[in-house]
């Protein structure tokens, strides 16, 4: 319970600090959409194979609510990783490189592990940030760094690419290096 309270306070204070005052420069329009749902296949080094679902929706200028879940299993052990929180996104180089955004996020994370009649749950925070760069009108690359306190506290880095092949529909591939490396492939629908 203490971890959940601390995680909630951290999440709230990060959101208030960013929203109050001029933490970042004045909001500028982004070339990216932060209104999406996505899903795909995930394989992890120490948690087997499974699927992931993510969603995000802009609730104010440059602010989005985001969340996701990853389900995976290996042998008889089942894993789930739930996240929900806020994201702040900002175009960081206005005129010179119009397709470059900074993304900062704070999320509450719950890790759940189950084997037969045994289970374990751990709650923590996931704080991170990254950049998105539009390399072509229908392609982007991105990179992230995240600190997570649920489970074993660790720092992970991830990167990937997205390609729009039909208006509003993208394919993505992502690799994550953390405590249990992961690789994901899937589709994103932007609205």
GROMACS .gro file of C-alpha atoms in nm:
model
  191
    1UNK     CA    1   0.000   0.000   0.000
    2UNK     CA    2   0.289   0.235   0.081
    3UNK     CA    3   0.437   0.180  -0.267
    4UNK     CA    4   0.103   0.262  -0.432
    5UNK     CA    5   0.069   0.582  -0.228
    6UNK     CA    6   0.426   0.690  -0.309
    7UNK     CA    7   0.375   0.604  -0.676
    8UNK     CA    8   0.052   0.805  -0.688
    9UNK     CA    9   0.214   1.105  -0.519
   10UNK     CA   10   0.512   1.094  -0.758
   11UNK     CA   11   0.284   1.068  -1.060
   12UNK     CA   12   0.068   1.356  -0.942
   13UNK     CA   13   0.360   1.581  -0.850
   14UNK     CA   14   0.531   1.522  -1.187
   15UNK     CA   15   0.210   1.609  -1.369
   16UNK     CA   16   0.147   1.922  -1.161
   17UNK     CA   17   0.508   2.039  -1.193
   18UNK     CA   18   0.497   2.008  -1.571
   19UNK     CA   19   0.153   2.167  -1.604
   20UNK     CA   20   0.218   2.455  -1.364
   21UNK     CA   21   0.419   2.738  -1.513
   22UNK     CA   22   0.649   2.739  -1.811
   23UNK     CA   23   0.823   2.402  -1.761
   24UNK     CA   24   0.866   2.360  -2.136
   25UNK     CA   25   0.843   2.617  -2.414
   26UNK     CA   26   0.507   2.728  -2.547
   27UNK     CA   27   0.316   2.440  -2.704
   28UNK     CA   28   0.364   2.400  -3.077
   29UNK     CA   29   0.169   2.168  -3.306
   30UNK     CA   30   0.323   1.825  -3.355
   31UNK     CA   31   0.341   1.626  -3.677
   32UNK     CA   32   0.266   1.313  -3.471
   33UNK     CA   33  -0.066   1.182  -3.343
   34UNK     CA   34  -0.090   1.087  -2.977
   35UNK     CA   35  -0.441   0.944  -3.024
   36UNK     CA   36  -0.397   0.574  -3.097
   37UNK     CA   37  -0.454   0.210  -3.007
   38UNK     CA   38  -0.196  -0.053  -3.090
   39UNK     CA   39  -0.135  -0.420  -3.037
   40UNK     CA   40   0.103  -0.690  -3.137
   41UNK     CA   41   0.322  -0.990  -3.061
   42UNK     CA   42   0.591  -0.969  -2.792
   43UNK     CA   43   0.873  -1.207  -2.712
   44UNK     CA   44   1.086  -1.157  -2.401
   45UNK     CA   45   1.413  -1.303  -2.286
   46UNK     CA   46   1.290  -1.425  -1.947
   47UNK     CA   47   0.908  -1.409  -1.965
   48UNK     CA   48   0.826  -1.604  -2.279
   49UNK     CA   49   0.596  -1.494  -2.562
   50UNK     CA   50   0.268  -1.307  -2.558
   51UNK     CA   51   0.092  -0.995  -2.677
   52UNK     CA   52   0.081  -0.626  -2.595
   53UNK     CA   53  -0.190  -0.360  -2.610
   54UNK     CA   54  -0.133   0.015  -2.573
   55UNK     CA   55  -0.347   0.326  -2.606
   56UNK     CA   56  -0.306   0.700  -2.575
   57UNK     CA   57  -0.542   0.996  -2.605
   58UNK     CA   58  -0.469   1.369  -2.598
   59UNK     CA   59  -0.665   1.537  -2.318
   60UNK     CA   60  -0.516   1.888  -2.353
   61UNK     CA   61  -0.254   2.067  -2.562
   62UNK     CA   62   0.057   1.848  -2.549
   63UNK     CA   63  -0.088   1.625  -2.271
   64UNK     CA   64  -0.205   1.267  -2.318
   65UNK     CA   65  -0.335   0.989  -2.097
   66UNK     CA   66  -0.159   0.664  -2.184
   67UNK     CA   67  -0.169   0.305  -2.074
   68UNK     CA   68  -0.093  -0.047  -2.177
   69UNK     CA   69  -0.065  -0.410  -2.084
   70UNK     CA   70   0.172  -0.690  -2.182
   71UNK     CA   71   0.064  -1.052  -2.131
   72UNK     CA   72   0.319  -1.330  -2.171
   73UNK     CA   73   0.380  -1.683  -2.050
   74UNK     CA   74   0.662  -1.932  -2.034
   75UNK     CA   75   0.599  -2.296  -1.939
   76UNK     CA   76   0.326  -2.269  -1.669
   77UNK     CA   77   0.422  -1.919  -1.550
   78UNK     CA   78   0.199  -1.630  -1.659
   79UNK     CA   79   0.307  -1.266  -1.650
   80UNK     CA   80   0.122  -0.938  -1.692
   81UNK     CA   81   0.255  -0.583  -1.686
   82UNK     CA   82  -0.007  -0.304  -1.654
   83UNK     CA   83   0.074   0.068  -1.692
   84UNK     CA   84  -0.136   0.384  -1.679
   85UNK     CA   85  -0.030   0.747  -1.654
   86UNK     CA   86   0.029   1.074  -1.832
   87UNK     CA   87   0.255   1.190  -2.115
   88UNK     CA   88   0.377   1.535  -2.208
   89UNK     CA   89   0.489   1.577  -2.570
   90UNK     CA   90   0.656   1.883  -2.720
   91UNK     CA   91   0.809   1.970  -3.054
   92UNK     CA   92   1.166   2.052  -2.951
   93UNK     CA   93   1.320   2.208  -3.262
   94UNK     CA   94   1.043   2.417  -3.422
   95UNK     CA   95   1.169   2.536  -3.761
   96UNK     CA   96   1.487   2.344  -3.839
   97UNK     CA   97   1.359   1.989  -3.782
   98UNK     CA   98   0.977   1.996  -3.778
   99UNK     CA   99   0.936   1.622  -3.719
  100UNK     CA  100   1.115   1.595  -3.381
  101UNK     CA  101   0.922   1.557  -3.054
  102UNK     CA  102   1.029   1.516  -2.693
  103UNK     CA  103   0.805   1.285  -2.487
  104UNK     CA  104   0.814   1.270  -2.104
  105UNK     CA  105   0.596   1.022  -1.916
  106UNK     CA  106   0.503   0.915  -1.563
  107UNK     CA  107   0.304   0.597  -1.509
  108UNK     CA  108   0.191   0.366  -1.231
  109UNK     CA  109   0.296   0.009  -1.311
  110UNK     CA  110   0.169  -0.324  -1.176
  111UNK     CA  111   0.360  -0.648  -1.241
  112UNK     CA  112   0.171  -0.973  -1.182
  113UNK     CA  113   0.322  -1.323  -1.188
  114UNK     CA  114   0.123  -1.647  -1.143
  115UNK     CA  115   0.212  -2.016  -1.129
  116UNK     CA  116  -0.063  -2.266  -1.046
  117UNK     CA  117  -0.199  -2.153  -0.703
  118UNK     CA  118   0.085  -1.907  -0.634
  119UNK     CA  119   0.090  -1.542  -0.743
  120UNK     CA  120   0.285  -1.225  -0.675
  121UNK     CA  121   0.200  -0.861  -0.744
  122UNK     CA  122   0.430  -0.559  -0.727
  123UNK     CA  123   0.333  -0.196  -0.782
  124UNK     CA  124   0.571   0.086  -0.866
  125UNK     CA  125   0.631   0.385  -1.089
  126UNK     CA  126   0.771   0.405  -1.438
  127UNK     CA  127   0.930   0.739  -1.526
  128UNK     CA  128   1.083   0.804  -1.863
  129UNK     CA  129   1.125   1.004  -2.173
  130UNK     CA  130   1.232   0.984  -2.530
  131UNK     CA  131   1.223   1.134  -2.877
  132UNK     CA  132   1.023   1.070  -3.194
  133UNK     CA  133   1.169   1.167  -3.531
  134UNK     CA  134   0.989   1.168  -3.866
  135UNK     CA  135   1.243   1.041  -4.122
  136UNK     CA  136   0.992   1.050  -4.411
  137UNK     CA  137   0.625   1.150  -4.449
  138UNK     CA  138   0.519   0.791  -4.376
  139UNK     CA  139   0.800   0.672  -4.145
  140UNK     CA  140   0.932   0.754  -3.800
  141UNK     CA  141   1.194   0.626  -3.558
  142UNK     CA  142   1.194   0.667  -3.182
  143UNK     CA  143   1.400   0.600  -2.872
  144UNK     CA  144   1.312   0.591  -2.500
  145UNK     CA  145   1.478   0.554  -2.161
  146UNK     CA  146   1.271   0.446  -1.859
  147UNK     CA  147   1.324   0.391  -1.488
  148UNK     CA  148   1.085   0.138  -1.335
  149UNK     CA  149   1.052   0.057  -0.964
  150UNK     CA  150   0.808  -0.238  -0.988
  151UNK     CA  151   0.985  -0.572  -0.960
  152UNK     CA  152   1.358  -0.518  -0.958
  153UNK     CA  153   1.430  -0.145  -0.996
  154UNK     CA  154   1.604  -0.099  -1.330
  155UNK     CA  155   1.663   0.136  -1.618
  156UNK     CA  156   1.576   0.023  -1.968
  157UNK     CA  157   1.622   0.167  -2.314
  158UNK     CA  158   1.407   0.095  -2.616
  159UNK     CA  159   1.385   0.198  -2.976
  160UNK     CA  160   1.187   0.121  -3.282
  161UNK     CA  161   1.030   0.231  -3.606
  162UNK     CA  162   0.679   0.285  -3.740
  163UNK     CA  163   0.570   0.285  -4.103
  164UNK     CA  164   0.234   0.416  -4.228
  165UNK     CA  165   0.110   0.196  -4.513
  166UNK     CA  166  -0.256   0.312  -4.512
  167UNK     CA  167  -0.380   0.646  -4.378
  168UNK     CA  168  -0.416   0.601  -4.001
  169UNK     CA  169  -0.270   0.248  -3.993
  170UNK     CA  170   0.095   0.181  -3.907
  171UNK     CA  171   0.317  -0.122  -3.863
  172UNK     CA  172   0.577  -0.107  -3.587
  173UNK     CA  173   0.879  -0.294  -3.460
  174UNK     CA  174   1.043  -0.229  -3.123
  175UNK     CA  175   1.334  -0.367  -2.925
  176UNK     CA  176   1.382  -0.310  -2.551
  177UNK     CA  177   1.699  -0.364  -2.348
  178UNK     CA  178   1.622  -0.394  -1.978
  179UNK     CA  179   1.589  -0.661  -1.711
  180UNK     CA  180   1.452  -0.910  -1.963
  181UNK     CA  181   1.510  -0.789  -2.319
  182UNK     CA  182   1.203  -0.782  -2.544
  183UNK     CA  183   1.108  -0.757  -2.910
  184UNK     CA  184   0.763  -0.654  -3.038
  185UNK     CA  185   0.590  -0.638  -3.377
  186UNK     CA  186   0.240  -0.508  -3.437
  187UNK     CA  187  -0.007  -0.256  -3.575
  188UNK     CA  188  -0.109   0.092  -3.460
  189UNK     CA  189  -0.434   0.266  -3.550
  190UNK     CA  190  -0.424   0.647  -3.518
  191UNK     CA  191  -0.741   0.854  -3.497
   0.00000   0.00000   0.00000
